[in-house]
CSV table of C-alpha atoms in Angstrom, one decimal:
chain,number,residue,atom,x,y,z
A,1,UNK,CA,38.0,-12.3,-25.3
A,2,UNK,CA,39.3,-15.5,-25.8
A,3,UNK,CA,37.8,-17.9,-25.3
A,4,UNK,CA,38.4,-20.2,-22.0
A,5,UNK,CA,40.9,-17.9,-21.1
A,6,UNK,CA,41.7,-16.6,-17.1
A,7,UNK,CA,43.8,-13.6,-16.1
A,8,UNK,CA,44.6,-12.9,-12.7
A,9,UNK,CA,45.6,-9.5,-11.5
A,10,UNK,CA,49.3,-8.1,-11.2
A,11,UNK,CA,50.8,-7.7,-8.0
A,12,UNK,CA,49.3,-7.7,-4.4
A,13,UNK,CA,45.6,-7.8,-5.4
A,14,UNK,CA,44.1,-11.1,-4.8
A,15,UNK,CA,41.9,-13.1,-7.1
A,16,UNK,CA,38.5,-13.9,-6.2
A,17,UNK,CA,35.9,-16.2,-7.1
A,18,UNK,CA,33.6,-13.2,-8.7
A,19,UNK,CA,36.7,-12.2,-10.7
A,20,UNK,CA,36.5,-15.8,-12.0
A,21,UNK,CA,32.6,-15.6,-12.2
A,22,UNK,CA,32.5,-12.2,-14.5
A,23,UNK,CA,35.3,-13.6,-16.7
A,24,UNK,CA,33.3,-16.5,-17.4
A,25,UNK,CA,30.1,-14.3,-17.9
A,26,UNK,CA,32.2,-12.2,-20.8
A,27,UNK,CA,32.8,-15.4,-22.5
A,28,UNK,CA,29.1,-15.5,-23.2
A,29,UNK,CA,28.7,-13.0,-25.5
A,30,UNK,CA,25.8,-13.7,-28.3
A,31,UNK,CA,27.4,-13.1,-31.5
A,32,UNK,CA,26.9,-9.9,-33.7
A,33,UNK,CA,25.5,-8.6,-30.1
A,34,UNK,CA,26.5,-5.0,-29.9
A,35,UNK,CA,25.0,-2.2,-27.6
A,36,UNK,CA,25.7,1.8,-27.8
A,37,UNK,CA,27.6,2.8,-25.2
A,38,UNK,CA,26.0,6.0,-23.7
A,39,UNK,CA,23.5,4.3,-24.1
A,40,UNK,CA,24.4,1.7,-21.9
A,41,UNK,CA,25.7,3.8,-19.3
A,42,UNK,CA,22.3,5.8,-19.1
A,43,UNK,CA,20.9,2.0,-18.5
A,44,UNK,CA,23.5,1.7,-15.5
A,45,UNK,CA,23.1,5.1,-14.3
A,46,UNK,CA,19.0,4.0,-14.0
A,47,UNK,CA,20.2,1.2,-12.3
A,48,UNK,CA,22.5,2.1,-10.3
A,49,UNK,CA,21.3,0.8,-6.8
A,50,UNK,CA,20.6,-2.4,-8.0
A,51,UNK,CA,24.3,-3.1,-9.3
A,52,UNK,CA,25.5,-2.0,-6.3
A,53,UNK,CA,27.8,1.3,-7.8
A,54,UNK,CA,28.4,5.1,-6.4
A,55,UNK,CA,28.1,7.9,-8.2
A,56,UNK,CA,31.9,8.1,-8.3
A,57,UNK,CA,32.2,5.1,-9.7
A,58,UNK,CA,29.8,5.9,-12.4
A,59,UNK,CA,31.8,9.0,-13.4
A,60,UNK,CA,35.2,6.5,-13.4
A,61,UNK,CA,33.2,4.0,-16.0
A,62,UNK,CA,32.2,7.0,-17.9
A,63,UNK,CA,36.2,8.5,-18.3
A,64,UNK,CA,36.8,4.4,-19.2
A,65,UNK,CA,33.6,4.6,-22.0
A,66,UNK,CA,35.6,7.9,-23.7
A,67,UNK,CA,38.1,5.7,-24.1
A,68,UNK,CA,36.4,3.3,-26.3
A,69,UNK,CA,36.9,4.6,-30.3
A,70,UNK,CA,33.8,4.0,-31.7
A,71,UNK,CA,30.2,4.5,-30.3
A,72,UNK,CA,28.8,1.4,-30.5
A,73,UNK,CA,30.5,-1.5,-27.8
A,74,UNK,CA,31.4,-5.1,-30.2
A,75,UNK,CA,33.4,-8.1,-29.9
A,76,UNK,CA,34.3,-7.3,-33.3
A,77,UNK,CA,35.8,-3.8,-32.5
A,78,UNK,CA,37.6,-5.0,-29.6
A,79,UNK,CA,36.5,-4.9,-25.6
A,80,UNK,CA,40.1,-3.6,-24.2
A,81,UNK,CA,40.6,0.1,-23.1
A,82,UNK,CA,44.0,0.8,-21.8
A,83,UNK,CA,44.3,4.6,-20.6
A,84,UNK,CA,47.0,5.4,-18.3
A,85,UNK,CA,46.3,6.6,-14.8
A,86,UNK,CA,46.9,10.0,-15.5
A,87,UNK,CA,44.9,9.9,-18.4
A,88,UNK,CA,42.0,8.3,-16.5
A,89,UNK,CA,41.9,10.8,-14.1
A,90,UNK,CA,41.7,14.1,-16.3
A,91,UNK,CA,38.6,12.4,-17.7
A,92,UNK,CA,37.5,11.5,-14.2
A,93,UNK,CA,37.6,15.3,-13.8
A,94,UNK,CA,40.6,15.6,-12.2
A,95,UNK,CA,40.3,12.5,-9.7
A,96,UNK,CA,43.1,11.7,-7.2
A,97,UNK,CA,45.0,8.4,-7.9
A,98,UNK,CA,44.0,6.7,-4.8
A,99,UNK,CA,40.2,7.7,-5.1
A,100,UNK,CA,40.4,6.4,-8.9
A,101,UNK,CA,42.1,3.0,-7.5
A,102,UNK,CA,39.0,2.4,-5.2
A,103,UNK,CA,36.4,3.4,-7.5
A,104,UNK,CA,37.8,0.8,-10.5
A,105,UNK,CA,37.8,-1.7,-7.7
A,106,UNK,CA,34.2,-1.2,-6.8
A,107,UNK,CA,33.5,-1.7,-11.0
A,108,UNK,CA,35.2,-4.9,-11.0
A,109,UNK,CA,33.9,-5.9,-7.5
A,110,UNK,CA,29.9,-4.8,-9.2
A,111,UNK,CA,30.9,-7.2,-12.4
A,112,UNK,CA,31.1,-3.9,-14.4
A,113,UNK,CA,34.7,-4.2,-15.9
A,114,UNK,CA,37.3,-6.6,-16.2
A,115,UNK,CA,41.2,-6.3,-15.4
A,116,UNK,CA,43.7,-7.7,-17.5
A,117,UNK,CA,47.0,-7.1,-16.9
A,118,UNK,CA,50.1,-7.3,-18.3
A,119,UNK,CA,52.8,-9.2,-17.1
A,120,UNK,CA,54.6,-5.7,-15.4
A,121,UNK,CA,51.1,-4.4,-14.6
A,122,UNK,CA,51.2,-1.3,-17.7
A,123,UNK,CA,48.2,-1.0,-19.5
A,124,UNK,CA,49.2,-1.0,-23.3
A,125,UNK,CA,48.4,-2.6,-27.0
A,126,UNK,CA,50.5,-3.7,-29.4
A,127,UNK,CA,49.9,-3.0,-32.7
A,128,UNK,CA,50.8,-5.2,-36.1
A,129,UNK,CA,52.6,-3.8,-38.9
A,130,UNK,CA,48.8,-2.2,-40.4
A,131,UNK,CA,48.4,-0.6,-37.1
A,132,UNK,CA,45.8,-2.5,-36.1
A,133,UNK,CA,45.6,-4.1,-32.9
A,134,UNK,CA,46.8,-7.6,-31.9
A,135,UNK,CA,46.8,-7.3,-28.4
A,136,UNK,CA,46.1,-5.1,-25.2
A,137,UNK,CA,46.0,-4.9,-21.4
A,138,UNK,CA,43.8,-2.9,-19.5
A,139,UNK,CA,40.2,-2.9,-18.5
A,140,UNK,CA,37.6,-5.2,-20.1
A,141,UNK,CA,34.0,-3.8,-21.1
A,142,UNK,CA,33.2,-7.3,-21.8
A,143,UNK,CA,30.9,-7.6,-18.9
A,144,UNK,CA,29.0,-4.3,-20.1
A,145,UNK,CA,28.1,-6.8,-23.6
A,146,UNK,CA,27.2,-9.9,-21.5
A,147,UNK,CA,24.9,-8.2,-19.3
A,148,UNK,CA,23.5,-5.4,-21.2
A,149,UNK,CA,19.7,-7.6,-21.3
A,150,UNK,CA,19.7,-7.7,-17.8
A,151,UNK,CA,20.6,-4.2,-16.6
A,152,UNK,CA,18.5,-3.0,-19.4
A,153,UNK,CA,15.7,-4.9,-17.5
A,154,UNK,CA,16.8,-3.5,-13.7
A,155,UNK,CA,16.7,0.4,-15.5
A,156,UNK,CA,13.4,-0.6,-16.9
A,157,UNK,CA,12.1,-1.4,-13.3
A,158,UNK,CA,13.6,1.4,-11.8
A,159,UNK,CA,12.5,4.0,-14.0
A,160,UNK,CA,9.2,2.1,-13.2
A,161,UNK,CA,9.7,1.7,-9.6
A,162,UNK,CA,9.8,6.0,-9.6
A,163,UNK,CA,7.0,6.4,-12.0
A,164,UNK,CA,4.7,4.4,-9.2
A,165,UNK,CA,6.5,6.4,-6.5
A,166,UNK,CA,5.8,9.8,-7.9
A,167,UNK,CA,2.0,9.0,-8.6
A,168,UNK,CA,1.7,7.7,-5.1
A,169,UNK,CA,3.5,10.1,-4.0
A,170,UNK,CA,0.6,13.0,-5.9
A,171,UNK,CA,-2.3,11.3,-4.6
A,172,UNK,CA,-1.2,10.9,-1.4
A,173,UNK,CA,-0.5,14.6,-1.4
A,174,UNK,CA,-3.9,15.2,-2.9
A,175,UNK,CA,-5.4,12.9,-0.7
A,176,UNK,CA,-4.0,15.2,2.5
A,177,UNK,CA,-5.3,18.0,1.0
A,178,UNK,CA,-8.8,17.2,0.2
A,179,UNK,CA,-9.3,15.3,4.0
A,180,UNK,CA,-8.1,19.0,5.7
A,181,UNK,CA,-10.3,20.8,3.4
A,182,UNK,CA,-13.4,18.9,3.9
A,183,UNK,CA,-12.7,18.7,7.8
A,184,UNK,CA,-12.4,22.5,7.5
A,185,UNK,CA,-15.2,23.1,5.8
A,186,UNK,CA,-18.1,20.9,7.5
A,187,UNK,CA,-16.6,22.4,11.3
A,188,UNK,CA,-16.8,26.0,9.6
A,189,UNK,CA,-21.3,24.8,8.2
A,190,UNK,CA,-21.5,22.9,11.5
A,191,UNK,CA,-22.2,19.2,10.1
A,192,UNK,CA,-22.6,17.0,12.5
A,193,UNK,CA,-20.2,14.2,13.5
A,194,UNK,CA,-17.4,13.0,15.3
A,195,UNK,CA,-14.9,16.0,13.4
A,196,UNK,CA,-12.5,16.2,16.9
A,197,UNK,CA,-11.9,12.1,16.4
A,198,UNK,CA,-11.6,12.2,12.6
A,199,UNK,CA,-9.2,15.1,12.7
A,200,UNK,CA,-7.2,12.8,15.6
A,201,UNK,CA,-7.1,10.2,13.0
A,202,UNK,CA,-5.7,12.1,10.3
A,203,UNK,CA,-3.5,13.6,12.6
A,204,UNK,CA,-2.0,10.0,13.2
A,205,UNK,CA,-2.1,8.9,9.2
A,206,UNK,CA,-0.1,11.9,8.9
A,207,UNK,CA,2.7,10.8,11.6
A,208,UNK,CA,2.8,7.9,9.8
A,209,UNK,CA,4.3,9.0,6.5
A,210,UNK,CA,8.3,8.3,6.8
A,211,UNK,CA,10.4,11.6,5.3
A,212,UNK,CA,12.1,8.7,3.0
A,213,UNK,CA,9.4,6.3,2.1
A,214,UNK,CA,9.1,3.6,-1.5
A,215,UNK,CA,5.9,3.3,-3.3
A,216,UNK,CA,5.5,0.1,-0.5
A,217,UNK,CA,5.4,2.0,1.9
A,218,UNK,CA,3.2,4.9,1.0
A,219,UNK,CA,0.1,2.5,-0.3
A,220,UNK,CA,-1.1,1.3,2.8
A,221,UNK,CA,-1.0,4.9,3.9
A,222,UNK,CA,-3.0,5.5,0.8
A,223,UNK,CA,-5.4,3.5,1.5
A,224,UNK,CA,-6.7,4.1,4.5
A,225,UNK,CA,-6.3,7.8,3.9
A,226,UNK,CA,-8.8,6.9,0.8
A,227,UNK,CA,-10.8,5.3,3.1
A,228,UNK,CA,-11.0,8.4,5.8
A,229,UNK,CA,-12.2,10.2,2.9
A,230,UNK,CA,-14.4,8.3,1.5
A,231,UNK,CA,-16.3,8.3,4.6
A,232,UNK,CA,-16.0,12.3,5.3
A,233,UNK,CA,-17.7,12.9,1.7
A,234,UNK,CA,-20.4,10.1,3.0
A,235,UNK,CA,-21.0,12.3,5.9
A,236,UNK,CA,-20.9,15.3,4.0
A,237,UNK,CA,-23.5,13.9,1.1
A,238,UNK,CA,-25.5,12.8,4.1
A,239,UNK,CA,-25.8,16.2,5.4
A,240,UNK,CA,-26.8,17.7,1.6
A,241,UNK,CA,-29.4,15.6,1.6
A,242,UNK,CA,-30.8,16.0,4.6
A,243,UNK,CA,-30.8,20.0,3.7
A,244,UNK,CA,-33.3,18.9,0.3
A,245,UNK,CA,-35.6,16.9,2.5
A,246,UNK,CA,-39.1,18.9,3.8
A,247,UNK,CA,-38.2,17.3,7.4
A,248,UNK,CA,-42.6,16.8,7.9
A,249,UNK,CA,-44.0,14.8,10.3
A,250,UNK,CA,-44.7,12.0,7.9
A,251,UNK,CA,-41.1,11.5,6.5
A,252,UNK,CA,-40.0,11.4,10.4
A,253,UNK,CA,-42.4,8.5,10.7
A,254,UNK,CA,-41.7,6.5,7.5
A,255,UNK,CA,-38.1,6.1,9.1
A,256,UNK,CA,-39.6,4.8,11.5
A,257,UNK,CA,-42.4,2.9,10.3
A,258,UNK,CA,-40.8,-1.0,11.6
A,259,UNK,CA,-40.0,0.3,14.6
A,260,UNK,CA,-42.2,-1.0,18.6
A,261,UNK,CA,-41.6,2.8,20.9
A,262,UNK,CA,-42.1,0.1,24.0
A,263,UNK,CA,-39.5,-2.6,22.7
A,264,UNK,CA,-36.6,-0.3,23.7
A,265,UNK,CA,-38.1,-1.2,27.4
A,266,UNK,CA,-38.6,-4.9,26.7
A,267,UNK,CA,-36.4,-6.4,24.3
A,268,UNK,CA,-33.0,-4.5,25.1
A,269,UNK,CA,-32.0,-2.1,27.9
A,270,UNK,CA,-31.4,1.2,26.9
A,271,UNK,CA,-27.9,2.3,25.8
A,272,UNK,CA,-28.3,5.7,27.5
A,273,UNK,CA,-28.7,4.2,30.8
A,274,UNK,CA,-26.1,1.5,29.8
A,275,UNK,CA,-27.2,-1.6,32.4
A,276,UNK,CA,-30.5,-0.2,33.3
A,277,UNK,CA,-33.1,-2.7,33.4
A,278,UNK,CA,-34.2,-2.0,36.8
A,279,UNK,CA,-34.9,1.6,35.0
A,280,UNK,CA,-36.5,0.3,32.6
A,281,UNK,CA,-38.4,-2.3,34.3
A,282,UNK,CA,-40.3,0.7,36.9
A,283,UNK,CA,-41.8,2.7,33.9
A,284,UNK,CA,-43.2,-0.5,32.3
A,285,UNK,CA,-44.0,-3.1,35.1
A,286,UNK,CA,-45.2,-5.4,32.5
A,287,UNK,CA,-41.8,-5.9,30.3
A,288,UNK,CA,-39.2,-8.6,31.6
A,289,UNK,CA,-36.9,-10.7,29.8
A,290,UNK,CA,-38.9,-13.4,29.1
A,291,UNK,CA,-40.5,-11.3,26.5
A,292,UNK,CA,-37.7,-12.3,24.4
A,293,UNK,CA,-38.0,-15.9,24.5
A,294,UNK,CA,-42.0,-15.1,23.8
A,295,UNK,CA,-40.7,-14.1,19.8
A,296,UNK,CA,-41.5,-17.0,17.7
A,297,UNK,CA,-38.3,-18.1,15.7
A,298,UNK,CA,-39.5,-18.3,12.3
A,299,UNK,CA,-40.9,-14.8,12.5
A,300,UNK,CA,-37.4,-13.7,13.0
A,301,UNK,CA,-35.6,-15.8,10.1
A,302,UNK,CA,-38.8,-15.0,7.7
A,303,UNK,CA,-37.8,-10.9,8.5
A,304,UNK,CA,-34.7,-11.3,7.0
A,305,UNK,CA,-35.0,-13.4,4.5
A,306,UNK,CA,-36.4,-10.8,2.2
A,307,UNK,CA,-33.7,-8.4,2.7
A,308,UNK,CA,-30.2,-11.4,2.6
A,309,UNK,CA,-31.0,-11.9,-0.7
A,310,UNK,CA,-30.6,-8.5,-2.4
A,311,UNK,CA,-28.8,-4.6,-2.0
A,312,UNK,CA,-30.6,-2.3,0.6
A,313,UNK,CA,-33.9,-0.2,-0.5
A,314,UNK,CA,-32.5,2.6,-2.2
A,315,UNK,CA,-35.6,4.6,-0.7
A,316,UNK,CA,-34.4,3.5,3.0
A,317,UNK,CA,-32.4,5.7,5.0
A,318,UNK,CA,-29.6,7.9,4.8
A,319,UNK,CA,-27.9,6.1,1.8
A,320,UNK,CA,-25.0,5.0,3.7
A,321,UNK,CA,-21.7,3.4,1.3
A,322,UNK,CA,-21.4,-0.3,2.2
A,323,UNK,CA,-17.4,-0.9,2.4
A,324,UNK,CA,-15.6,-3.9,0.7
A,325,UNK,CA,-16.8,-7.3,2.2
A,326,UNK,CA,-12.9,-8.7,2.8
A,327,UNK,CA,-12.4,-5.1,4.9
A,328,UNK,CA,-15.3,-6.3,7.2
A,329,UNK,CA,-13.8,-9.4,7.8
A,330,UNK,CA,-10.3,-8.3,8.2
A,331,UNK,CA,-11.8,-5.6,11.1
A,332,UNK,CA,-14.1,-8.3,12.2
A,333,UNK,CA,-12.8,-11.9,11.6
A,334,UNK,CA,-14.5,-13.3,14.8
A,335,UNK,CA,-18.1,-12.9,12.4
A,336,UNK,CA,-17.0,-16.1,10.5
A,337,UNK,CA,-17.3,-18.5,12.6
A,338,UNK,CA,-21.0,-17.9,12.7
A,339,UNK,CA,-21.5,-18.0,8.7
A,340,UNK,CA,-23.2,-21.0,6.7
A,341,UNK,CA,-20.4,-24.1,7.3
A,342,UNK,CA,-18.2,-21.6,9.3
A,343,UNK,CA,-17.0,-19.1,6.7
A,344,UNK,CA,-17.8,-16.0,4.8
A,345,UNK,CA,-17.7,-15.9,1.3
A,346,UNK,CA,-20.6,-13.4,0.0
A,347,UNK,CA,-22.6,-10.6,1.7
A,348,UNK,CA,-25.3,-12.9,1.8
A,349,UNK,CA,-23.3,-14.9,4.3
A,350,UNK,CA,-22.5,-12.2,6.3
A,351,UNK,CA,-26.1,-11.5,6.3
A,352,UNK,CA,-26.8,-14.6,7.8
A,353,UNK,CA,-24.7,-14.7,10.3
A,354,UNK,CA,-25.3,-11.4,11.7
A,355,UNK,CA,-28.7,-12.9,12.1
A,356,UNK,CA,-27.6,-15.7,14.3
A,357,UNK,CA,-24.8,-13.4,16.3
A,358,UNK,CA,-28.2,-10.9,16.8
A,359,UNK,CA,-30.0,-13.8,18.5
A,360,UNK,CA,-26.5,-14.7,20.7
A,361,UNK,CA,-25.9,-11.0,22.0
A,362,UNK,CA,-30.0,-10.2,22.6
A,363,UNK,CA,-30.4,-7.6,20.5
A,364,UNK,CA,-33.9,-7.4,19.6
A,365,UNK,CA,-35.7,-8.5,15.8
A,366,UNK,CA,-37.3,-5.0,16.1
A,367,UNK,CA,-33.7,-3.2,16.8
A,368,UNK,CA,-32.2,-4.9,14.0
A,369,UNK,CA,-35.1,-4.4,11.3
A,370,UNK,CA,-35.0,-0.6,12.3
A,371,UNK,CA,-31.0,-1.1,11.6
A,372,UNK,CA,-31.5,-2.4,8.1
A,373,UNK,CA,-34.0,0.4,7.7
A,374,UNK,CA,-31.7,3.1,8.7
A,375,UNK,CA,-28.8,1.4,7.5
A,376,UNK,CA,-29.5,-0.7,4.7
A,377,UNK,CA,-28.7,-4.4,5.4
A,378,UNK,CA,-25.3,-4.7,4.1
A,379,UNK,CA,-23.9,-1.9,6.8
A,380,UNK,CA,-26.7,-3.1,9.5
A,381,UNK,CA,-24.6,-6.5,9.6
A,382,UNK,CA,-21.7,-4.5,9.6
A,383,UNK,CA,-22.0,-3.1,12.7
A,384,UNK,CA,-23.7,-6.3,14.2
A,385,UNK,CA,-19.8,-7.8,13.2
A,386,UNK,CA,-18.2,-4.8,15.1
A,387,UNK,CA,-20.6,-5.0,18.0
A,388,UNK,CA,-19.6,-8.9,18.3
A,389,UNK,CA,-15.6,-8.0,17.8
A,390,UNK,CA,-15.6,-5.4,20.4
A,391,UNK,CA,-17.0,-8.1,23.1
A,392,UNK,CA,-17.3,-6.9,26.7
A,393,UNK,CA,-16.8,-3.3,26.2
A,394,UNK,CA,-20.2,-2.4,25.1
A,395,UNK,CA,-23.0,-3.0,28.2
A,396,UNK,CA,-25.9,-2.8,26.2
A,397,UNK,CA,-25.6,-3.9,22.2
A,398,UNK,CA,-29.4,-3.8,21.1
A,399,UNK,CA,-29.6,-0.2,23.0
A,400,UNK,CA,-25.8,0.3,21.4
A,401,UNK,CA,-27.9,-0.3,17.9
A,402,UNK,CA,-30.4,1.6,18.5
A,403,UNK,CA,-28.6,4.4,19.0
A,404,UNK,CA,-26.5,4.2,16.3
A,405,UNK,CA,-28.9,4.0,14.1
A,406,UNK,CA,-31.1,7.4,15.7
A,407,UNK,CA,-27.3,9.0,14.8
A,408,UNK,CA,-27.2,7.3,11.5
A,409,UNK,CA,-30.2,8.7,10.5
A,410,UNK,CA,-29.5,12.1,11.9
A,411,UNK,CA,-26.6,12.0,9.8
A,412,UNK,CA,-23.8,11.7,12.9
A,413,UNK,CA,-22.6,8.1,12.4
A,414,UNK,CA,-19.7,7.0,10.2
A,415,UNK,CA,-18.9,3.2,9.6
A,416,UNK,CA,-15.6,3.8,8.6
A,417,UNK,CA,-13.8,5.2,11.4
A,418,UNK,CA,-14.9,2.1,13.5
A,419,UNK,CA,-13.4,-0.1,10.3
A,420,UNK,CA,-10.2,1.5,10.7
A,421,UNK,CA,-9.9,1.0,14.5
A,422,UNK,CA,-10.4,-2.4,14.2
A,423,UNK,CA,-8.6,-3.1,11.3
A,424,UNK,CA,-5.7,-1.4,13.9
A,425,UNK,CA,-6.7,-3.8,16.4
A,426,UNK,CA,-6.8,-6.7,14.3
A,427,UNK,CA,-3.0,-6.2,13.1
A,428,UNK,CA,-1.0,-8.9,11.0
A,429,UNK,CA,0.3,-10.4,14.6
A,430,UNK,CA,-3.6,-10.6,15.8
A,431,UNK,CA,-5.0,-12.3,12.6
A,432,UNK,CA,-2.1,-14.6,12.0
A,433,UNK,CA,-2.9,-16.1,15.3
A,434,UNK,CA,-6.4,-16.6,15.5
């Protein structure tokens, strides 16, 4: 093409700025840069959505590419094709005239193809006296040369943009299928748990999948499908076992070893009887709530020191999964204003601050160690977080603790489904302004 040279098109079409723009572009073509041409075209076929073609465009701009004499697209073999439109269209397999006008309209409009016309609109060459050509009108697969880099780079990304959306796609699928079958088999043994809320919340995962989704789309799906799991295969490992342990009379009491049977009645009201102190206060006249303020202080931050500092007794309790500290926080961000200089960086600090939320909701040192028994530490101060985040709703918290911990231990408590509620509640909206 030369260069610095502008042609506008023949009769009523109107030139545009992006007309101007692409002939410009063609006028920066590296030299010795040449590209095979089906080659090419499989590039802008990948592509496709990005550049802004049809389909029947495509097939118009691959009649145009038969054109071109050699395989192989060069300045130095010339840029100009220059079929007639009855040509065109038996190579556009059999396309009307007025379809094949729009479609070469949307490849000049997508910066695909150039026109240049003659000066009475005919596409033609003329030849010099060795046959070779000297000059021609037509279309200009100029552009194709220019920008072959850059929609070599948007195929690349789309063929990888599918390649993430079919695996997401399979695990998701395999995902579905493992969370119905494990539902289906611990209702068919009897396990214990929650299965009627689990299966609700699958239920609505499932709702959530959109019949045309991208790989965005699907990952958050993903992920809390993983996480659903996750904590259905807990329970499930939970309940094998419980089936190896000889459930004797000593084993009952060494998980129970840290806890006071009367502290139920004098540190916390019970969570059966929800606001029953009054209940609680007639079968022990002794026990009153200034109990409570009888605990020394440092006998409650010398209790948990030994158990912020490292991972839970392996020996201790069910062997509940601890999930990812920044998932606590995003299901509970009201916990960090209570860690060490008002954030949460560690489960150390988390730790810490379920200590001093403990104290502020009056849940009871001896509730809480039997929590970090049952529990292990990391998921003891997990729940404390919840407990605070839920607020008002819950009458009784120590009693609320207790008892999650007896169904901990029984193997009836999941973490996770709690998480996931929360992490609902807490939505982009609800975190962006607190």
């Amino acid at each position: 093409m030369e260069s610095g040279y502008v042609t506008t098109p023949f009769g009523r079409r109107p030139m545009s700025l992006g007309m101007l723009a692409s002939q410009q572009l063609a006028e920066t073509i590296e030299p010795g840069m040449k590209r095979s041409k089906w080659k090419l075209f499989r590039a802008i076929c990948e592509a496709r959505p990005a550049l802004g073609v049809t389909d029947r465009a495509l097939t118009v701009l691959d009649a145009l590419l038969t054109f071109y004499p050699d395989d192989e697209i060069s300045e130095e073999k010339g840029l100009i094709v220059f079929p007639s439109n009855a040509q065109l269209s038996l190579r556009a397999r059999g396309m009307t005239p007025a379809t094949l006008r729009r479609h070469l309209a949307v490849l000049v409009e997508a910066g695909l193809i150039l026109r240049k016309d003659s000066p009475n609109g005919k596409r033609y060459a003329r030849r010099d006296r060795a046959g070779a050509i000297g000059e021609a009108f037509g279309f200009s697969v100029a552009p194709l040369l220019a920008r072959a880099v850059e929609i070599e780079t948007l195929a690349a990304e789309a063929i990888a943009d599918r390649e993430l959306l079919r695996v997401t796609r399979e695990r998701l699928t395999v995902c579905r299928r493992d969370i119905s079958k494990l539902i289906a088999a611990a209702l068919e043994e009897g396990v214990s748990g929650d299965w009627e809320g689990i299966s609700a919340m699958f239920r609505a995962l499932l709702a959530q999948i959109p019949r045309v989704a991208t790989a965005e789309d699907l990952a958050p799906l993903l992920d809390e499908m993983g996480l659903l799991r996750a904590e259905i295969v807990n329970m499930l490992e939970r309940r094998i076992k419980a089936k190896k342990i000889d459930a004797n009379e000593s084993q009952i009491e060494h998980h129970k070893q840290n806890s006071n049977p009367d502290s139920i009645y004098e540190l916390e009201p019970s969570f059966e009887t929800k606001q029953g102190e009054k209940a609680a206060a007639d079968k022990d006249p002794n026990a009153g709530p200034s109990d409570e303020r009888r605990l020394k202080p440092q006998k409650l931050s010398g209790g948990m020191s030994n158990r912020a500092g490292g991972a839970a007794d392996p020996g201790a309790g069910p062997g509940l999964k601890s999930f990812p500290l920044g998932l606590v926080l995003q299901a509970c961000p009201s916990i960090l204003d209570y860690g060490p200089g008002g954030s949460i960086g560690n489960w150390r600090d988390l730790m810490s601050a379920a200590v001093v939320v403990r104290s502020m909701l009056g849940v009871s040192p001896s509730a809480y160690e039997e929590a970090c028994s049952g529990m292990g530490p990391e998921n003891a101060a997990t729940v404390i977080a919840c407990i605070l985040e839920r607020g008002g709703h819950i009458n009784s918290p120590g009693g609320y603790l207790r008892d999650l911990t007896r169904r901990t231990e029984r193997g009836e408590f999941a973490i996770g489904p709690m998480l996931m509620a929360l992490v609902r509640a807490n939505g982009p909206a609800a975190r962006h302004a607190s």
